[in-house]
Amino acid sequence: TENTVTVITVLGASGYLAKSKVYPVLWTMYRKSLIPRSSLFVGYARSKFTSEEFMGRLRPHLEASEEDATLLDKFLHRCEYQVGTYDEEESFRKLNEYIDLRVAAKGKLYSNRVFYLALPIPVIKTVTEHLSKHCQAQAGWTRIVLEKPFGTDLESFKSLSAHLLKSFKEEQIYRMDHYLGKEMVQNLLLLRFGNRIFHSVWNRNHIKAVIISVKEPTALGVYNTYFDQQGIIRDMIQNHLLQLASLVAMEAPLTPKADDIRKEKLKCLRCFEQVTSDNVVIGQYTASADHCGYREEEGVGAASNTPTFAVARLNIRNDRWDGVPFLLKCGKGLNENKAEVRIQFKENAGEIFNGTHRNELVLRVQPKEQVQLKMDVKQPGMSFDTAQTHLDLSYPERLQLAAAPTAYERLLIDVIQGNTTNFLTAAELEEAWRIFAPVHADIDARKIQPEAYTYGSRGPESADAFIKDAGYQYEQYD
Ligand code: BG6
């Protein structure tokens, strides 16, 4: 109502996540009027900054065209800063007083509050406890947003999760996986359940293998001790890639509403068998001519065994999928920037031509959104030779992508609108930890060593053989 103001508080406001992701999104939302211009933005952290200093730190991360320069200034002046600790109640009482005062100064009676926790794991428990006790809106809603890491193993996850649920109700907790906000990831459900031609062949009778691969050409994200403690499986595979796998594999939800979708995703995740060390290849990059090896990176232990690459083979034990390998492959310091889902169909049965190829549906998530259907046609001319080609739906030429919000924008709008569809439930996360528990235990006990690959290459050599053995036919077209 007109008596209410939205207050977005970013905890950990001086950190990397806040500067590089959260504030740029808040700025875009403000600029595009996706949130009311009257909203208040409060940064909270331990560092003692003046408001001027805080603005100075944010500015380099916020892009604005010339005509938006004044608007950016206005936005920056709305980015207030409050210093405080993460463990003392007094700090949170003060934060609450501050928010109340600012709301009153705007001439409003009520507030809706988002608390974005851009914080390291060790402080999450105390922070959520104090927030719940001291900083909830009196009239109006309060929501908290958290991102991974949700613990470091099944036990620590359960303890964190139980703790959160003591402080906040389930519907107040938004557990974020930003891949769920990407346009092509959201498109998966429509593609699958809105097109009869796919719907009917989407099972083990017709599908040979599924591969989901996210390749990063840089070492982005490894320049800190966080990555070294987590490794690529916790950082990417068991959240972003597993979420994609569950969207590919789940049964049709009753409706496209949050509860129905989340219910089906969970049911599907429960069918995934655990991943043992026989079902993975892990790798770690070594130096190339112009980039150092992983162990030489800042913040990384000199003898670190943390994987920067992994491919895992998963089996889903249900009637639709049993026996179809789901290959989840991901790495840093690889030869290209590409994220895609490939559904490879079986060979033709009763083949009458000389060598047709497996059909493949490719959903490219980034860098350029695209759907391709790989198929065979007749080579023009007198013979019946086959030519491999594809139907190509490249987004920029065919659909209005520019209008779509980015992943973080979409998800933050969802938070403000109270839409939980694209957020994770605790039960889903628990399944993710269960699925990967054996392989984490083996890596931690050093029972599997990462295989070396050169920075900028395609990854460890045995990965290709592993994928081929699993039944996926590699690079048959490009
Ligand atoms: C983050 C990981 O969740 O996702 C990073 O922690 C990774 O390590 C990033 O670089 C990749 O996200 P995107 O959207 O650039 O593919």
CSV table of C-alpha atoms and ligand atoms in Angstrom, one decimal:
chain,number,residue,atom,x,y,z
A,1,THR,CA,0.0,0.0,0.0
A,2,GLU,CA,1.1,3.6,-0.2
A,3,ASN,CA,1.9,3.6,3.5
A,4,THR,CA,4.5,0.8,3.0
A,5,VAL,CA,8.1,1.0,1.8
A,6,THR,CA,10.3,-1.8,0.6
A,7,VAL,CA,13.6,-2.0,2.5
A,8,ILE,CA,16.4,-4.2,1.0
A,9,THR,CA,19.2,-4.8,3.4
A,10,VAL,CA,22.4,-6.4,2.1
A,11,LEU,CA,24.4,-8.0,4.9
A,12,GLY,CA,28.0,-8.5,4.0
A,13,ALA,CA,27.7,-5.3,1.9
A,14,SER,CA,31.5,-4.8,1.7
A,15,GLY,CA,32.2,-8.2,0.3
A,16,TYR,CA,32.7,-9.5,-3.3
A,17,LEU,CA,29.3,-11.0,-3.8
A,18,ALA,CA,27.5,-7.8,-2.8
A,19,LYS,CA,29.7,-5.6,-5.0
A,20,SER,CA,29.9,-7.8,-8.0
A,21,LYS,CA,26.3,-9.2,-8.1
A,22,VAL,CA,23.8,-7.8,-5.6
A,23,TYR,CA,24.3,-4.1,-6.0
A,24,PRO,CA,24.6,-4.1,-9.8
A,25,VAL,CA,21.2,-6.0,-9.9
A,26,LEU,CA,19.7,-3.5,-7.4
A,27,TRP,CA,20.9,-0.7,-9.6
A,28,THR,CA,19.3,-2.2,-12.8
A,29,MET,CA,16.1,-2.9,-11.0
A,30,TYR,CA,16.0,0.7,-9.8
A,31,ARG,CA,16.9,2.0,-13.2
A,32,LYS,CA,14.2,0.0,-15.0
A,33,SER,CA,11.7,0.8,-12.2
A,34,LEU,CA,11.3,-2.9,-11.5
A,35,ILE,CA,11.2,-2.0,-7.8
A,36,PRO,CA,9.6,1.2,-6.5
A,37,ARG,CA,11.9,4.1,-6.7
A,38,SER,CA,11.0,4.8,-3.1
A,39,SER,CA,12.7,1.6,-1.9
A,40,LEU,CA,15.4,1.9,0.7
A,41,PHE,CA,18.8,0.1,0.3
A,42,VAL,CA,20.8,-0.5,3.4
A,43,GLY,CA,24.2,-2.0,3.3
A,44,TYR,CA,25.5,-3.7,6.5
A,45,ALA,CA,28.9,-5.0,7.3
A,46,ARG,CA,31.7,-4.8,9.9
A,47,SER,CA,34.1,-2.5,8.0
A,48,LYS,CA,33.9,1.1,9.2
A,49,PHE,CA,33.0,3.1,6.0
A,50,THR,CA,31.4,6.5,5.7
A,51,SER,CA,28.5,6.6,3.3
A,52,GLU,CA,30.8,8.4,0.9
A,53,GLU,CA,33.4,5.7,1.1
A,54,PHE,CA,30.8,3.0,0.6
A,55,MET,CA,29.4,4.8,-2.5
A,56,GLY,CA,33.0,5.0,-3.8
A,57,ARG,CA,33.4,1.3,-3.5
A,58,LEU,CA,30.2,0.5,-5.3
A,59,ARG,CA,30.5,2.9,-8.2
A,60,PRO,CA,33.1,1.0,-10.2
A,61,HIS,CA,30.8,-2.0,-10.3
A,62,LEU,CA,27.8,-0.1,-11.6
A,63,GLU,CA,27.4,0.5,-15.3
A,64,ALA,CA,25.5,3.5,-16.6
A,65,SER,CA,25.0,5.1,-20.0
A,66,GLU,CA,25.6,8.9,-20.2
A,67,GLU,CA,22.0,9.7,-19.9
A,68,ASP,CA,21.7,7.5,-16.8
A,69,ALA,CA,24.6,9.2,-15.0
A,70,THR,CA,22.3,11.4,-12.9
A,71,LEU,CA,20.0,8.5,-12.1
A,72,LEU,CA,23.1,6.5,-11.0
A,73,ASP,CA,24.1,9.3,-8.7
A,74,LYS,CA,20.6,9.3,-7.2
A,75,PHE,CA,20.7,5.5,-6.7
A,76,LEU,CA,24.1,5.7,-5.1
A,77,HIS,CA,22.9,8.3,-2.6
A,78,ARG,CA,20.1,5.9,-1.7
A,79,CYS,CA,22.7,3.2,-0.9
A,80,GLU,CA,23.0,3.8,2.8
A,81,TYR,CA,25.5,2.1,5.0
A,82,GLN,CA,25.4,0.8,8.6
A,83,VAL,CA,28.3,-0.7,10.4
A,84,GLY,CA,27.8,-3.5,12.8
A,85,THR,CA,29.0,-6.9,14.0
A,86,TYR,CA,27.5,-10.3,13.1
A,87,ASP,CA,27.5,-11.7,16.6
A,88,GLU,CA,26.2,-9.0,18.9
A,89,GLU,CA,22.5,-8.5,19.5
A,90,GLU,CA,23.1,-4.9,20.1
A,91,SER,CA,24.2,-4.4,16.5
A,92,PHE,CA,20.9,-5.8,15.2
A,93,ARG,CA,18.8,-3.8,17.6
A,94,LYS,CA,20.6,-0.8,16.2
A,95,LEU,CA,20.1,-2.0,12.6
A,96,ASN,CA,16.4,-2.3,13.3
A,97,GLU,CA,16.2,1.2,14.9
A,98,TYR,CA,18.0,2.6,11.9
A,99,ILE,CA,15.5,0.9,9.5
A,100,ASP,CA,12.5,2.2,11.6
A,101,LEU,CA,13.9,5.7,11.6
A,102,ARG,CA,14.5,5.7,7.8
A,103,VAL,CA,11.0,4.4,7.2
A,104,ALA,CA,9.5,7.1,9.3
A,105,ALA,CA,11.7,9.7,7.7
A,106,LYS,CA,10.1,8.7,4.3
A,107,GLY,CA,6.7,9.4,5.9
A,108,LYS,CA,5.7,5.8,5.8
A,109,LEU,CA,4.1,3.8,8.5
A,110,TYR,CA,5.1,0.2,7.5
A,111,SER,CA,7.9,-1.6,5.8
A,112,ASN,CA,8.4,-4.9,3.9
A,113,ARG,CA,11.9,-6.2,4.4
A,114,VAL,CA,14.3,-8.3,2.4
A,115,PHE,CA,17.5,-9.3,4.1
A,116,TYR,CA,20.1,-10.5,1.5
A,117,LEU,CA,22.7,-12.6,3.3
A,118,ALA,CA,25.9,-12.2,1.2
A,119,LEU,CA,27.9,-13.7,4.1
A,120,PRO,CA,30.3,-16.5,4.8
A,121,ILE,CA,28.9,-19.7,6.4
A,122,PRO,CA,30.3,-19.3,9.9
A,123,VAL,CA,28.2,-16.2,10.7
A,124,ILE,CA,24.9,-17.3,9.1
A,125,LYS,CA,23.5,-19.0,12.2
A,126,THR,CA,24.0,-16.0,14.6
A,127,VAL,CA,22.9,-13.5,12.0
A,128,THR,CA,19.7,-15.2,11.2
A,129,GLU,CA,18.9,-15.7,14.8
A,130,HIS,CA,19.5,-12.0,15.6
A,131,LEU,CA,17.6,-10.8,12.5
A,132,SER,CA,14.6,-12.9,13.4
A,133,LYS,CA,14.5,-11.6,16.9
A,134,HIS,CA,15.2,-7.9,16.3
A,135,CYS,CA,14.7,-6.9,12.7
A,136,GLN,CA,11.4,-8.3,11.4
A,137,ALA,CA,8.9,-6.0,10.0
A,138,GLN,CA,6.0,-5.3,12.4
A,139,ALA,CA,3.3,-5.0,9.8
A,140,GLY,CA,4.3,-6.3,6.4
A,141,TRP,CA,6.5,-9.2,5.4
A,142,THR,CA,10.1,-10.1,6.1
A,143,ARG,CA,12.1,-12.4,3.7
A,144,ILE,CA,15.7,-13.6,3.8
A,145,VAL,CA,17.7,-14.6,0.8
A,146,LEU,CA,20.7,-16.9,1.0
A,147,GLU,CA,23.0,-18.5,-1.5
A,148,LYS,CA,25.2,-21.5,-1.4
A,149,PRO,CA,27.3,-22.8,0.3
A,150,PHE,CA,24.5,-24.4,2.3
A,151,GLY,CA,27.0,-26.2,4.6
A,152,THR,CA,29.9,-28.4,3.6
A,153,ASP,CA,28.4,-31.8,4.0
A,154,LEU,CA,25.1,-33.5,4.8
A,155,GLU,CA,25.5,-33.1,8.6
A,156,SER,CA,26.5,-29.4,8.5
A,157,PHE,CA,23.7,-28.8,6.0
A,158,LYS,CA,21.1,-30.4,8.3
A,159,SER,CA,22.3,-28.4,11.3
A,160,LEU,CA,22.2,-25.1,9.3
A,161,SER,CA,18.8,-25.9,7.9
A,162,ALA,CA,17.3,-26.8,11.3
A,163,HIS,CA,18.7,-23.6,12.7
A,164,LEU,CA,17.2,-21.5,10.0
A,165,LEU,CA,13.8,-23.0,10.5
A,166,LYS,CA,13.9,-22.1,14.1
A,167,SER,CA,14.4,-18.4,13.2
A,168,PHE,CA,12.2,-18.1,10.1
A,169,LYS,CA,9.2,-19.8,8.6
A,170,GLU,CA,9.8,-21.8,5.5
A,171,GLU,CA,7.9,-19.3,3.4
A,172,GLN,CA,10.2,-16.5,4.5
A,173,ILE,CA,13.4,-18.3,3.4
A,174,TYR,CA,14.6,-17.9,-0.3
A,175,ARG,CA,17.4,-20.3,-1.0
A,176,MET,CA,18.9,-19.1,-4.2
A,177,ASP,CA,20.4,-21.0,-7.1
A,178,HIS,CA,20.9,-18.3,-9.8
A,179,TYR,CA,20.9,-20.9,-12.6
A,180,LEU,CA,17.1,-21.3,-12.0
A,181,GLY,CA,16.7,-17.6,-13.0
A,182,LYS,CA,18.3,-18.0,-16.4
A,183,GLU,CA,16.0,-17.7,-19.4
A,184,MET,CA,16.9,-21.1,-21.0
A,185,VAL,CA,16.7,-22.9,-17.8
A,186,GLN,CA,13.2,-21.6,-17.3
A,187,ASN,CA,12.5,-22.6,-20.9
A,188,LEU,CA,13.1,-26.2,-20.2
A,189,LEU,CA,9.7,-26.8,-18.6
A,190,LEU,CA,7.9,-25.3,-21.5
A,191,LEU,CA,10.0,-27.0,-24.1
A,192,ARG,CA,9.4,-30.4,-22.4
A,193,PHE,CA,5.8,-30.2,-21.4
A,194,GLY,CA,4.5,-27.8,-24.1
A,195,ASN,CA,5.6,-29.7,-27.1
A,196,ARG,CA,4.0,-33.0,-27.8
A,197,ILE,CA,6.9,-34.2,-30.0
A,198,PHE,CA,9.3,-34.0,-27.1
A,199,HIS,CA,6.9,-35.0,-24.4
A,200,SER,CA,6.3,-38.4,-25.9
A,201,VAL,CA,9.9,-39.5,-26.5
A,202,TRP,CA,11.3,-38.2,-23.3
A,203,ASN,CA,12.3,-41.5,-21.7
A,204,ARG,CA,14.6,-44.5,-21.6
A,205,ASN,CA,13.0,-46.0,-24.7
A,206,HIS,CA,14.2,-43.2,-26.9
A,207,ILE,CA,16.9,-41.4,-25.1
A,208,LYS,CA,20.4,-42.7,-25.0
A,209,ALA,CA,22.2,-40.2,-22.8
A,210,VAL,CA,21.9,-36.7,-21.3
A,211,ILE,CA,24.9,-34.5,-20.9
A,212,ILE,CA,24.8,-31.2,-19.0
A,213,SER,CA,28.0,-29.2,-19.3
A,214,VAL,CA,29.1,-25.9,-18.0
A,215,LYS,CA,32.5,-24.8,-19.2
A,216,GLU,CA,34.3,-21.7,-17.9
A,217,PRO,CA,37.4,-20.4,-19.7
A,218,THR,CA,38.6,-18.5,-16.7
A,219,ALA,CA,39.6,-19.1,-13.1
A,220,LEU,CA,36.8,-16.7,-11.9
A,221,GLY,CA,35.6,-17.6,-8.5
A,222,VAL,CA,38.7,-19.5,-7.4
A,223,TYR,CA,40.7,-16.5,-6.1
A,224,ASN,CA,39.6,-17.1,-2.6
A,225,THR,CA,39.8,-19.7,0.1
A,226,TYR,CA,36.1,-20.4,-0.3
A,227,PHE,CA,36.5,-22.3,-3.6
A,228,ASP,CA,39.5,-24.2,-2.3
A,229,GLN,CA,37.4,-25.5,0.6
A,230,GLN,CA,34.5,-26.4,-1.7
A,231,GLY,CA,35.8,-27.6,-5.1
A,232,ILE,CA,33.9,-27.7,-8.3
A,233,ILE,CA,31.4,-30.4,-7.2
A,234,ARG,CA,30.0,-28.4,-4.3
A,235,ASP,CA,30.5,-25.1,-6.1
A,236,MET,CA,28.7,-26.0,-9.3
A,237,ILE,CA,27.7,-29.6,-9.9
A,238,GLN,CA,25.6,-30.5,-7.0
A,239,ASN,CA,23.6,-27.3,-7.2
A,240,HIS,CA,23.5,-25.6,-10.7
A,241,LEU,CA,24.0,-28.7,-12.8
A,242,LEU,CA,21.9,-31.0,-10.6
A,243,GLN,CA,19.1,-28.5,-10.7
A,244,LEU,CA,19.2,-28.6,-14.5
A,245,ALA,CA,19.2,-32.4,-14.4
A,246,SER,CA,16.2,-32.5,-12.2
A,247,LEU,CA,14.3,-30.1,-14.6
A,248,VAL,CA,15.2,-32.4,-17.5
A,249,ALA,CA,14.2,-35.6,-15.6
A,250,MET,CA,11.2,-34.6,-13.5
A,251,GLU,CA,7.6,-35.7,-14.2
A,252,ALA,CA,5.1,-33.1,-15.4
A,253,PRO,CA,3.9,-30.9,-12.5
A,254,LEU,CA,0.2,-30.7,-11.8
A,255,THR,CA,0.3,-26.9,-12.6
A,256,PRO,CA,3.3,-24.6,-13.2
A,257,LYS,CA,2.9,-23.2,-9.7
A,258,ALA,CA,5.7,-23.2,-7.2
A,259,ASP,CA,4.5,-26.0,-4.9
A,260,ASP,CA,3.7,-28.4,-7.8
A,261,ILE,CA,7.0,-27.9,-9.5
A,262,ARG,CA,9.0,-28.2,-6.4
A,263,LYS,CA,7.2,-31.3,-5.4
A,264,GLU,CA,8.0,-33.0,-8.7
A,265,LYS,CA,11.6,-31.9,-8.6
A,266,LEU,CA,12.0,-33.4,-5.2
A,267,LYS,CA,10.4,-36.6,-6.1
A,268,CYS,CA,12.9,-36.9,-9.0
A,269,LEU,CA,15.9,-36.0,-6.9
A,270,ARG,CA,15.0,-38.8,-4.5
A,271,CYS,CA,15.4,-41.3,-7.4
A,272,PHE,CA,19.0,-40.3,-8.1
A,273,GLU,CA,21.4,-42.9,-7.0
A,274,GLN,CA,24.5,-41.9,-5.0
A,275,VAL,CA,27.6,-41.0,-6.9
A,276,THR,CA,30.7,-43.1,-5.9
A,277,SER,CA,34.2,-42.5,-7.0
A,278,ASP,CA,33.8,-44.9,-9.8
A,279,ASN,CA,31.3,-42.6,-11.3
A,280,VAL,CA,33.5,-39.5,-11.5
A,281,VAL,CA,36.6,-38.1,-13.2
A,282,ILE,CA,38.0,-35.1,-11.4
A,283,GLY,CA,40.7,-32.8,-12.6
A,284,GLN,CA,42.8,-29.8,-11.5
A,285,TYR,CA,44.4,-27.3,-13.9
A,286,THR,CA,48.1,-26.8,-14.1
A,287,ALA,CA,50.0,-23.9,-15.6
A,288,SER,CA,49.8,-22.9,-19.2
A,289,ALA,CA,52.1,-20.5,-21.0
A,290,ASP,CA,50.2,-17.5,-19.7
A,291,HIS,CA,48.3,-18.6,-16.6
A,292,CYS,CA,49.5,-20.1,-13.4
A,293,GLY,CA,48.4,-23.5,-12.1
A,294,TYR,CA,45.6,-23.8,-9.6
A,295,ARG,CA,47.9,-24.4,-6.7
A,296,GLU,CA,49.7,-21.2,-7.4
A,297,GLU,CA,46.5,-19.1,-7.3
A,298,GLU,CA,46.0,-16.6,-4.5
A,299,GLY,CA,44.2,-18.1,-1.6
A,300,VAL,CA,44.8,-21.7,-2.7
A,301,GLY,CA,46.9,-24.2,-0.6
A,302,ALA,CA,50.2,-25.1,-2.2
A,303,ALA,CA,49.3,-28.8,-1.9
A,304,SER,CA,45.6,-28.5,-2.6
A,305,ASN,CA,43.8,-31.4,-4.1
A,306,THR,CA,40.6,-29.5,-4.7
A,307,PRO,CA,39.1,-30.4,-8.1
A,308,THR,CA,38.6,-27.5,-10.6
A,309,PHE,CA,37.0,-30.0,-13.1
A,310,ALA,CA,34.6,-32.9,-12.7
A,311,VAL,CA,32.4,-35.1,-14.7
A,312,ALA,CA,29.9,-37.3,-12.9
A,313,ARG,CA,27.7,-40.1,-14.2
A,314,LEU,CA,24.3,-40.2,-12.5
A,315,ASN,CA,21.6,-42.8,-12.7
A,316,ILE,CA,18.0,-42.1,-11.9
A,317,ARG,CA,16.3,-45.2,-10.6
A,318,ASN,CA,12.8,-44.9,-11.9
A,319,ASP,CA,10.7,-46.2,-14.7
A,320,ARG,CA,11.3,-43.3,-17.0
A,321,TRP,CA,15.1,-43.1,-16.7
A,322,ASP,CA,16.8,-46.2,-15.2
A,323,GLY,CA,19.9,-46.9,-17.3
A,324,VAL,CA,20.1,-43.6,-19.1
A,325,PRO,CA,23.4,-41.9,-18.0
A,326,PHE,CA,23.0,-38.3,-16.9
A,327,LEU,CA,26.5,-36.8,-17.3
A,328,LEU,CA,27.2,-33.6,-15.4
A,329,LYS,CA,30.4,-32.0,-16.5
A,330,CYS,CA,31.9,-28.7,-15.4
A,331,GLY,CA,35.2,-27.0,-15.1
A,332,LYS,CA,37.3,-23.9,-14.7
A,333,GLY,CA,40.2,-22.8,-16.9
A,334,LEU,CA,38.8,-24.7,-19.9
A,335,ASN,CA,39.0,-23.9,-23.7
A,336,GLU,CA,35.6,-22.2,-24.0
A,337,ASN,CA,32.7,-20.5,-22.3
A,338,LYS,CA,29.6,-22.6,-22.8
A,339,ALA,CA,26.7,-24.0,-20.8
A,340,GLU,CA,24.4,-26.5,-22.5
A,341,VAL,CA,22.0,-29.4,-22.0
A,342,ARG,CA,22.2,-32.1,-24.7
A,343,ILE,CA,19.6,-34.9,-25.0
A,344,GLN,CA,21.0,-37.6,-27.2
A,345,PHE,CA,18.5,-40.0,-28.7
A,346,LYS,CA,19.0,-43.6,-29.6
A,347,GLU,CA,20.0,-44.8,-33.1
A,348,ASN,CA,17.4,-45.5,-35.6
A,349,ALA,CA,15.9,-49.0,-35.3
A,350,GLY,CA,15.5,-51.0,-38.5
A,351,GLU,CA,17.9,-48.7,-40.3
A,352,ILE,CA,17.6,-48.8,-44.1
A,353,PHE,CA,20.1,-46.1,-45.0
A,354,ASN,CA,23.8,-46.1,-44.8
A,355,GLY,CA,24.7,-44.6,-41.5
A,356,THR,CA,22.3,-42.2,-40.0
A,357,HIS,CA,23.3,-40.5,-36.8
A,358,ARG,CA,21.7,-40.1,-33.4
A,359,ASN,CA,19.3,-37.2,-33.1
A,360,GLU,CA,20.2,-34.7,-30.5
A,361,LEU,CA,18.3,-31.8,-28.9
A,362,VAL,CA,20.7,-29.1,-27.7
A,363,LEU,CA,19.6,-26.4,-25.4
A,364,ARG,CA,22.3,-23.7,-25.1
A,365,VAL,CA,22.0,-21.7,-21.9
A,366,GLN,CA,25.0,-19.4,-22.5
A,367,PRO,CA,26.7,-17.5,-23.9
A,368,LYS,CA,24.1,-17.3,-26.7
A,369,GLU,CA,20.7,-18.8,-26.1
A,370,GLN,CA,19.8,-21.4,-28.6
A,371,VAL,CA,17.8,-24.5,-29.3
A,372,GLN,CA,19.0,-26.9,-31.9
A,373,LEU,CA,17.7,-30.2,-33.1
A,374,LYS,CA,20.4,-32.3,-34.8
A,375,MET,CA,19.1,-34.5,-37.6
A,376,ASP,CA,19.9,-36.2,-40.8
A,377,VAL,CA,18.6,-35.3,-44.3
A,378,LYS,CA,19.4,-36.6,-47.7
A,379,GLN,CA,22.5,-35.2,-49.3
A,380,PRO,CA,21.1,-33.4,-52.3
A,381,GLY,CA,21.8,-35.2,-55.5
A,382,MET,CA,21.4,-38.7,-57.0
A,383,SER,CA,22.5,-40.8,-54.1
A,384,PHE,CA,20.8,-41.6,-50.8
A,385,ASP,CA,23.8,-40.4,-48.8
A,386,THR,CA,23.0,-38.8,-45.5
A,387,ALA,CA,23.9,-35.3,-44.5
A,388,GLN,CA,24.0,-34.2,-40.8
A,389,THR,CA,22.4,-30.9,-40.1
A,390,HIS,CA,20.2,-29.2,-37.6
A,391,LEU,CA,17.1,-27.1,-37.1
A,392,ASP,CA,18.4,-23.9,-35.5
A,393,LEU,CA,16.6,-21.6,-33.2
A,394,SER,CA,19.0,-18.9,-32.2
A,395,TYR,CA,17.4,-16.6,-29.9
A,396,PRO,CA,18.8,-13.2,-30.8
A,397,GLU,CA,17.4,-13.5,-34.3
A,398,ARG,CA,14.1,-15.0,-33.4
A,399,LEU,CA,12.9,-13.9,-30.0
A,400,GLN,CA,13.0,-10.8,-28.0
A,401,LEU,CA,15.7,-11.6,-25.5
A,402,ALA,CA,16.5,-8.1,-24.6
A,403,ALA,CA,13.3,-7.8,-22.7
A,404,ALA,CA,14.1,-10.7,-20.4
A,405,PRO,CA,15.6,-9.9,-17.0
A,406,THR,CA,18.9,-11.4,-16.1
A,407,ALA,CA,19.0,-14.3,-13.6
A,408,TYR,CA,19.6,-12.3,-10.5
A,409,GLU,CA,17.1,-9.6,-11.6
A,410,ARG,CA,14.4,-12.2,-12.1
A,411,LEU,CA,15.1,-13.9,-8.8
A,412,LEU,CA,15.1,-10.7,-6.8
A,413,ILE,CA,11.8,-9.6,-8.4
A,414,ASP,CA,10.5,-13.0,-7.4
A,415,VAL,CA,11.6,-12.4,-3.8
A,416,ILE,CA,9.8,-9.1,-3.7
A,417,GLN,CA,6.7,-10.6,-5.3
A,418,GLY,CA,6.7,-13.6,-3.0
A,419,ASN,CA,7.1,-16.2,-5.8
A,420,THR,CA,9.1,-19.2,-4.5
A,421,THR,CA,9.0,-21.3,-7.7
A,422,ASN,CA,12.7,-20.7,-8.6
A,423,PHE,CA,14.1,-21.2,-5.1
A,424,LEU,CA,15.3,-24.3,-3.5
A,425,THR,CA,13.6,-26.2,-0.6
A,426,ALA,CA,15.6,-27.6,2.2
A,427,ALA,CA,14.5,-31.1,1.1
A,428,GLU,CA,16.0,-30.6,-2.3
A,429,LEU,CA,19.3,-29.5,-0.9
A,430,GLU,CA,19.4,-32.4,1.5
A,431,GLU,CA,19.0,-34.8,-1.5
A,432,ALA,CA,21.9,-33.0,-3.3
A,433,TRP,CA,24.1,-33.7,-0.3
A,434,ARG,CA,23.0,-37.3,-0.1
A,435,ILE,CA,23.7,-37.9,-3.8
A,436,PHE,CA,27.2,-36.7,-3.7
A,437,ALA,CA,28.2,-37.8,-0.1
A,438,PRO,CA,30.2,-40.9,-1.1
A,439,VAL,CA,32.3,-39.0,-3.6
A,440,HIS,CA,33.0,-36.1,-1.2
A,441,ALA,CA,34.1,-38.6,1.4
A,442,ASP,CA,36.5,-40.2,-1.1
A,443,ILE,CA,37.9,-36.9,-2.2
A,444,ASP,CA,38.4,-35.7,1.3
A,445,ALA,CA,40.1,-38.9,2.3
A,446,ARG,CA,42.3,-38.5,-0.8
A,447,LYS,CA,41.1,-41.7,-2.2
A,448,ILE,CA,40.8,-40.1,-5.6
A,449,GLN,CA,43.4,-37.6,-6.9
A,450,PRO,CA,42.5,-35.0,-9.5
A,451,GLU,CA,44.0,-35.6,-12.9
A,452,ALA,CA,46.1,-32.7,-14.2
A,453,TYR,CA,45.0,-30.7,-17.3
A,454,THR,CA,46.5,-27.6,-18.8
A,455,TYR,CA,44.8,-24.3,-18.2
A,456,GLY,CA,42.9,-23.4,-21.3
A,457,SER,CA,42.5,-27.1,-22.5
A,458,ARG,CA,39.4,-29.3,-22.9
A,459,GLY,CA,40.0,-30.8,-19.4
A,460,PRO,CA,41.6,-34.0,-18.2
A,461,GLU,CA,42.3,-36.6,-20.9
A,462,SER,CA,40.3,-39.4,-19.3
A,463,ALA,CA,37.1,-37.4,-19.3
A,464,ASP,CA,36.4,-38.0,-22.9
A,465,ALA,CA,36.8,-41.7,-22.6
A,466,PHE,CA,34.7,-41.7,-19.5
A,467,ILE,CA,31.9,-39.9,-21.3
A,468,LYS,CA,32.1,-42.2,-24.3
A,469,ASP,CA,32.1,-45.3,-22.1
A,470,ALA,CA,29.0,-44.0,-20.4
A,471,GLY,CA,27.2,-44.1,-23.8
A,472,TYR,CA,27.3,-40.6,-25.0
A,473,GLN,CA,28.6,-40.1,-28.6
A,474,TYR,CA,30.8,-37.1,-28.5
A,475,GLU,CA,31.1,-34.3,-31.0
A,476,GLN,CA,29.3,-36.1,-33.7
A,477,TYR,CA,28.3,-32.9,-35.4
A,478,ASP,CA,30.7,-30.1,-34.3
B,1,BG6,C1,28.7,-19.4,-9.1
B,1,BG6,C2,30.0,-20.2,-8.8
B,1,BG6,O1,27.6,-20.0,-8.4
B,1,BG6,O2,28.4,-19.6,-10.5
B,1,BG6,C3,31.1,-19.6,-9.6
B,1,BG6,O3,30.2,-20.0,-7.4
B,1,BG6,C4,30.8,-19.6,-11.0
B,1,BG6,O4,32.3,-20.4,-9.3
B,1,BG6,C5,29.4,-19.0,-11.3
B,1,BG6,O5,31.8,-18.9,-11.7
B,1,BG6,C6,29.0,-19.2,-12.8
B,1,BG6,O6,27.8,-18.5,-13.0
B,1,BG6,P1,27.5,-18.0,-14.5
B,1,BG6,O7,26.1,-17.4,-14.3
B,1,BG6,O8,28.5,-17.0,-14.9
B,1,BG6,O9,27.5,-19.2,-15.3
